[in-house]
Amino acid sequence: MTRRYAEGFDDGYPLRPASNLLASLSNAVSRFLETTTSWDGDPTPEERREIIDIIKDKASGRLRLLSARRLREQPRPQWNAAFAYRGDGSARDRRNTIEAIYARWVPIPSGVGDVDAEEFLEDVKSNVLSAIDEVRQEVEVQRAAEVALCRS
C-alpha cells in the first residue's frame, strides 16, 4: 500500500485508505443531512428527499476530492518515507509513519485545541456547505423559472 501511495498509482489493491475515509465522511454527512431541522421555503416531503439526495451526491463528489487530497496527494513525501524503510524493524517504522500520516491529515477531533483537527473539520465543513449552497442556488433558479412560466 505504501508503494502505491508513494508512487501515486492505483491498481485495485484492496487496502484503500482514501476510499475508506470517503465512506466514513459520506456516512457522517448523510446522517447530518437526514436530521435537518430547518428549511427555506416550504418544500413537500418529496421535495425535501430529492434536495437531500442531490446535496449528498454533490457533497460526495467534493469529499472524494478531499479524501484523495488529504490521504494521497498532501502526504506523498510521508508515503515515500514509509515505503523506503527496509530491514529489521521496518514494519514498525512503516506503521508509525502511517499513523503519523493519519494523525496529521485526518485527525480524530478530541475537543482539545488541536489545529490539525480543526483544519480537517473546517475542510469537511466548507465542502459540505459549498454543496448545500450550490443546490440552494439551483433550487432558487428552478423555482424562479417555474414562477415565470406560471405568469406567462
PDB file of C-alpha atoms in Angstrom, residues 75-137:
ATOM      1  CA  PRO A  75       1.212  13.355   2.461  1.00  0.00           C
ATOM      2  CA  ARG A  76       3.061  11.954  -0.582  1.00  0.00           C
ATOM      3  CA  PRO A  77       6.507  12.629   0.999  1.00  0.00           C
ATOM      4  CA  GLN A  78       5.461  10.697   4.110  1.00  0.00           C
ATOM      5  CA  TRP A  79       4.194   7.794   1.965  1.00  0.00           C
ATOM      6  CA  ASN A  80       7.602   7.807   0.232  1.00  0.00           C
ATOM      7  CA  ALA A  81       9.316   7.669   3.629  1.00  0.00           C
ATOM      8  CA  ALA A  82       7.071   4.794   4.766  1.00  0.00           C
ATOM      9  CA  PHE A  83       7.794   2.862   1.579  1.00  0.00           C
ATOM     10  CA  ALA A  84      11.546   3.430   1.860  1.00  0.00           C
ATOM     11  CA  TYR A  85      12.015   1.606   5.180  1.00  0.00           C
ATOM     12  CA  ARG A  86      13.994  -1.625   4.827  1.00  0.00           C
ATOM     13  CA  GLY A  87      15.432  -4.241   7.156  1.00  0.00           C
ATOM     14  CA  ASP A  88      14.856  -5.097  10.793  1.00  0.00           C
ATOM     15  CA  GLY A  89      12.144  -3.002  12.404  1.00  0.00           C
ATOM     16  CA  SER A  90      10.938  -1.590   9.098  1.00  0.00           C
ATOM     17  CA  ALA A  91       7.357  -2.790   9.657  1.00  0.00           C
ATOM     18  CA  ARG A  92       7.215  -0.912  12.964  1.00  0.00           C
ATOM     19  CA  ASP A  93       8.746   2.207  11.414  1.00  0.00           C
ATOM     20  CA  ARG A  94       6.318   1.996   8.472  1.00  0.00           C
ATOM     21  CA  ARG A  95       3.364   1.596  10.856  1.00  0.00           C
ATOM     22  CA  ASN A  96       4.490   4.613  12.891  1.00  0.00           C
ATOM     23  CA  THR A  97       4.863   6.729   9.756  1.00  0.00           C
ATOM     24  CA  ILE A  98       1.409   5.726   8.516  1.00  0.00           C
ATOM     25  CA  GLU A  99      -0.113   6.517  11.909  1.00  0.00           C
ATOM     26  CA  ALA A 100       1.566   9.927  11.734  1.00  0.00           C
ATOM     27  CA  ILE A 101       0.020  10.492   8.284  1.00  0.00           C
ATOM     28  CA  TYR A 102      -3.427   9.829   9.700  1.00  0.00           C
ATOM     29  CA  ALA A 103      -2.777  11.922  12.805  1.00  0.00           C
ATOM     30  CA  ARG A 104      -1.785  14.896  10.646  1.00  0.00           C
ATOM     31  CA  TRP A 105      -4.097  14.690   7.641  1.00  0.00           C
ATOM     32  CA  VAL A 106      -7.266  13.030   9.027  1.00  0.00           C
ATOM     33  CA  PRO A 107      -7.121  13.529  12.773  1.00  0.00           C
ATOM     34  CA  ILE A 108      -9.893  12.399  15.074  1.00  0.00           C
ATOM     35  CA  PRO A 109     -11.256  15.522  16.785  1.00  0.00           C
ATOM     36  CA  SER A 110     -10.735  15.350  20.518  1.00  0.00           C
ATOM     37  CA  GLY A 111     -12.273  18.621  21.673  1.00  0.00           C
ATOM     38  CA  VAL A 112      -8.853  19.899  22.696  1.00  0.00           C
ATOM     39  CA  GLY A 113      -7.423  22.826  20.706  1.00  0.00           C
ATOM     40  CA  ASP A 114      -5.876  20.632  18.009  1.00  0.00           C
ATOM     41  CA  VAL A 115      -5.020  22.799  14.992  1.00  0.00           C
ATOM     42  CA  ASP A 116      -4.821  19.804  12.616  1.00  0.00           C
ATOM     43  CA  ALA A 117      -8.250  18.524  13.696  1.00  0.00           C
ATOM     44  CA  GLU A 118      -9.771  21.990  13.387  1.00  0.00           C
ATOM     45  CA  GLU A 119      -8.287  22.374   9.896  1.00  0.00           C
ATOM     46  CA  PHE A 120      -9.630  18.964   8.872  1.00  0.00           C
ATOM     47  CA  LEU A 121     -13.124  19.688  10.211  1.00  0.00           C
ATOM     48  CA  GLU A 122     -13.149  23.097   8.525  1.00  0.00           C
ATOM     49  CA  ASP A 123     -12.142  21.446   5.246  1.00  0.00           C
ATOM     50  CA  VAL A 124     -15.023  18.965   5.530  1.00  0.00           C
ATOM     51  CA  LYS A 125     -17.467  21.670   6.636  1.00  0.00           C
ATOM     52  CA  SER A 126     -16.586  24.049   3.805  1.00  0.00           C
ATOM     53  CA  ASN A 127     -17.029  21.280   1.219  1.00  0.00           C
ATOM     54  CA  VAL A 128     -20.448  20.308   2.593  1.00  0.00           C
ATOM     55  CA  LEU A 129     -21.598  23.934   2.864  1.00  0.00           C
ATOM     56  CA  SER A 130     -20.471  24.556  -0.715  1.00  0.00           C
ATOM     57  CA  ALA A 131     -22.574  21.601  -1.865  1.00  0.00           C
ATOM     58  CA  ILE A 132     -25.569  22.923   0.096  1.00  0.00           C
ATOM     59  CA  ASP A 133     -25.142  26.433  -1.350  1.00  0.00           C
ATOM     60  CA  GLU A 134     -24.824  25.054  -4.880  1.00  0.00           C
ATOM     61  CA  VAL A 135     -28.058  23.083  -4.523  1.00  0.00           C
ATOM     62  CA  ARG A 136     -29.793  26.069  -2.897  1.00  0.00           C
ATOM     63  CA  GLN A 137     -28.901  28.220  -5.901  1.00  0.00           C
TER      64      GLN A 137
END
